[in-house]
Structure formats: C-alpha cells, structure tokens
C-alpha positions as a printed Julia matrix, in Angstrom:
213×3 Matrix{Float64}:
   6.31    0.92  -12.99
   8.07   -0.16   -9.78
  10.07    3.08   -9.79
   6.98    5.1   -10.62
   4.83    3.69   -7.85
   7.53    4.07   -5.19
   8.34    7.68   -6.03
   4.71    8.73   -6.41
   3.77    7.2    -3.06
   6.74    8.96   -1.44
   5.56   12.28   -2.87
   2.01   11.73   -1.63
   3.33   10.88    1.84
   5.26   14.14    1.91
   2.16   16.07    0.84
   0.08   14.45    3.59
   2.54   15.5     6.34
   1.67   12.54    8.58
   2.41   12.25   12.28
   2.63    8.44   12.0
   3.46    6.05    9.15
   2.42    2.4     8.84
   3.54    0.27    5.89
   1.71   -3.02    5.35
   3.47   -5.87    3.57
   6.59   -3.73    3.85
   9.2    -6.26    2.77
  12.63   -4.59    2.84
  11.34   -1.11    2.02
  13.37    1.59    3.84
  10.48    4.08    3.83
   9.38    3.67    7.46
  12.99    3.78    8.68
  13.56    7.06    6.86
  10.35    8.48    8.32
  11.3     7.38   11.85
  14.61    9.22   11.47
  12.53   12.4    11.78
  11.54   11.34   15.29
   7.97   10.37   14.42
   6.46    6.89   14.96
   6.75    4.49   12.02
   5.93    0.82   11.71
   6.67   -1.91    9.18
   4.21   -4.81    9.16
   4.82   -8.14    7.43
   4.86  -11.89    7.95
   7.24  -13.26   10.63
  10.04  -14.47    8.33
  10.31  -11.11    6.57
  10.17   -9.15    9.81
  12.92  -11.34   11.28
  15.07  -10.8     8.2
  14.63   -7.04    8.43
  15.42   -7.04   12.15
  18.61   -9.04   11.55
  19.79   -6.71    8.8
  18.99   -3.65   10.85
  20.57   -4.92   14.06
  20.68   -2.3    16.82
  20.64    0.63   14.4
  16.92    1.35   14.1
  15.57    4.75   15.17
  13.84    4.72   18.58
  10.45    5.5    17.03
  10.63    2.62   14.52
   9.04   -0.82   14.97
   8.89   -3.92   12.76
   5.87   -6.02   13.66
   4.92   -9.54   12.51
   1.23   -9.75   11.64
  -0.69  -11.9     9.18
  -2.85   -9.18    7.63
  -5.32  -11.72    6.26
  -5.87  -13.52    9.54
  -5.99  -10.34   11.64
  -9.56   -9.05   11.67
  -8.93   -5.9    13.72
  -5.82   -3.98   12.68
  -6.04   -1.62   15.65
  -5.8    -4.59   18.01
  -3.15   -6.37   15.92
  -0.79   -3.38   15.87
  -0.98   -2.59   19.57
   0.92   -1.67   21.67
   3.03    0.27   19.17
   0.31    2.46   17.68
   0.28    6.1    18.66
  -3.02    7.97   18.95
  -2.02   10.7    16.52
  -3.44   12.14   13.32
  -2.99   12.23   10.5
  -1.68    8.7    10.11
  -0.69    7.41    6.67
  -1.08    3.7     5.9
   0.71    2.34    2.82
   0.46   -0.97    1.0
   2.86   -1.03   -1.95
   3.09   -4.12   -4.16
   0.65   -5.92   -1.88
  -3.04   -5.77   -2.77
  -2.93   -7.45   -6.18
  -1.81  -10.74   -4.62
  -5.25  -11.27   -3.11
  -8.68  -11.96   -4.6
 -10.97   -8.96   -4.8
 -13.17  -10.01   -1.83
 -10.06  -10.2     0.36
  -8.95   -6.8    -0.91
 -12.31   -5.47    0.23
 -11.75   -6.91    3.71
  -8.33   -5.24    3.88
  -9.8    -1.9     2.77
 -12.46   -2.28    5.5
  -9.85   -2.92    8.2
  -7.59   -0.05    7.13
 -10.51    2.4     7.11
 -11.52    1.28   10.6
  -7.92    1.63   11.81
  -7.57    5.17   10.46
 -10.91    6.24   11.88
  -9.94    4.92   15.31
  -6.72    6.97   15.15
  -8.5    10.21   14.31
  -8.11   10.2    10.53
  -5.51   10.02    7.82
  -4.8     8.57    4.39
  -4.33    5.2     2.77
  -2.02    4.88   -0.26
  -1.93    1.8    -2.49
  -0.75    0.9    -5.98
  -3.52   -0.65   -8.05
  -3.85   -2.19  -11.51
  -7.41   -2.32  -12.84
  -8.44   -5.39  -14.79
  -9.72   -3.4   -17.78
  -6.41   -1.53  -18.05
  -4.36   -4.73  -17.85
  -6.61   -6.37  -20.45
  -6.01   -3.43  -22.77
  -2.26   -4.14  -22.71
  -2.73   -7.33  -24.7
   0.21   -9.81  -24.46
   2.01   -7.58  -21.96
  -1.05   -7.7   -19.71
  -1.24  -11.49  -20.0
   2.39  -11.76  -18.93
   1.65   -9.56  -15.91
  -1.34  -11.7   -14.9
   0.62  -14.94  -15.32
   3.5   -13.66  -13.19
   1.1   -12.43  -10.54
  -0.68  -15.78  -10.39
   2.64  -17.61  -10.07
   3.63  -15.77   -6.87
   0.17  -15.3    -5.36
  -0.76  -17.44   -2.39
  -4.21  -18.01   -3.89
  -3.44  -18.13   -7.63
  -6.08  -15.43   -8.05
  -5.68  -13.54  -11.32
  -8.71  -11.26  -11.29
  -8.01   -7.65  -10.33
 -10.39   -4.83   -9.4
 -12.45   -4.39  -12.55
 -12.07   -0.66  -13.11
 -12.0     2.72  -11.42
 -15.75    2.69  -10.78
 -15.52   -0.67   -9.01
 -12.58    0.61   -6.97
 -14.52    3.69   -5.9
 -17.42    1.5    -4.76
 -15.06   -0.7    -2.73
 -13.39    2.25   -1.06
 -16.73    3.89   -0.25
 -18.08    0.58    1.11
 -15.05    0.33    3.4
 -16.01    3.63    5.02
 -13.47    6.02    3.54
 -14.67    9.58    3.02
 -13.05   10.14   -0.38
 -10.81    8.6    -3.01
  -8.41   10.25   -5.44
  -7.01    8.04   -8.2
  -3.6     9.29   -9.33
  -2.1     8.49  -12.74
   1.7     8.47  -13.22
   1.41   10.96  -16.08
   0.35   13.62  -13.56
   3.73   13.28  -11.8
   6.02   12.81  -14.8
   7.34   16.37  -14.92
   7.25   16.93  -11.15
   9.27   13.8   -10.37
  11.24   13.47  -13.6
   9.74   10.05  -14.28
  10.92    8.3   -17.44
   8.74    8.2   -20.51
   7.58    4.61  -20.91
   7.1     2.92  -24.26
   3.83    1.46  -22.95
   1.7     2.36  -19.97
   1.63   -0.42  -17.37
  -1.89    0.48  -16.23
  -0.62    1.56  -12.8
  -2.65    3.96  -10.68
  -2.26    5.05   -7.06
  -5.25    5.12   -4.74
  -5.29    7.87   -2.11
  -8.24    7.21    0.21
  -8.95    9.54    3.1
 -10.61    9.46    6.49
 -11.33   13.01    7.63
C-alpha cells in the first residue's frame, strides 16, 4: 500500500495543477523537490532533525523555489504563521500529508485538519491530500489488521491505536474543519490507470482529497 498511496497522491497532485505545494511530515520524500524543478514554490515541513538530514543530503543542489522548514506541526497552532516567510499567496495550493496522520490520536488529527483548512483558505483555496486507514476497514482485516495496529502503536509518539472510525466519521471531521468538500478515493479506481499491482488482500487504504474553493 506504500506504493499505491504514493502514486495515487502524485496523480491527484497532477490533476489539481497547483501553483504551490506543501508536504507536511515530508521525511525524505522527493515530491516537493520535483515540483520545485518546474519553477513553482514547494516546501517540505518536518521536525528539525529530519529537515537537517534532508538539507545535508541535498547540499547546494536544491531548486531556488524549494524550501525545507522545521516545524512541530502539533505545537504550531497557526500553520500560516508557522510557514512564513516562505509561503506564497497563490492558488490553488496543494497540501499533502503522506504516512503522517495515523500516528496521532483522532482529536489531534481533527486539530491538524482544522489548521490545514485555515491555511488553504488564507491562501485563496486549494486541496489537501492524505492517506487514511479507517478503523472499521482495519478491523475487517483480522490478524493482518492487528499487526498493522501493533506496528503503528510501536512507532507512534502517543501509542494511540484508534483510527478514524469510518468514512462517515471522516466526512464529519473534514466538514467540521471547514473544508468545502471531500472525495474519498479507493486504490481500485486507479488500478488500471496507474498499473497498480493486484493485491492478495486490500490494506484498507483510502486517499482523502479535501477542497477549499
């Protein structure tokens, strides 16, 4: 599902045709660097140690429109303020969090949704893309789902195992955050388009695409 989520998010970014890209909890993802190669502003956001590692590996070779910024996305209450002065007032902006949200308890996920919606609205609109596993889908996987939850708890800073309950709960959270709409994408819809492999068992992965008009 790691390959699926990455390629699906890339395809949705291309469809959105953003003028600015922001990746939260970016790790060593090359996505923002590739986007900045087109001459448009792109930003990777992560904790200081990861940002320093990425800067060292990149050296002086980053595109002029690329920035790597150290921000604690839990402590930061206002993402617009936290990402200054590198934000550009352009729309549409696409914000991505890949492999990030499930590490936090659901109330913290709601706070992050709230802050991303406010950020996008302040920039004039755009889209938010995130990979999500719903609790009911993971539960339906049986032992495989239990393994996923155990691994997630082992690396989570809060040992929180509970995920967003289901699609209905996710839609309520996204609406509460102030987004105008939410599309929930399933990997099966992209299998032929992207040549994704047929999996023996579905991982329960979905991709949220939330919009601010």
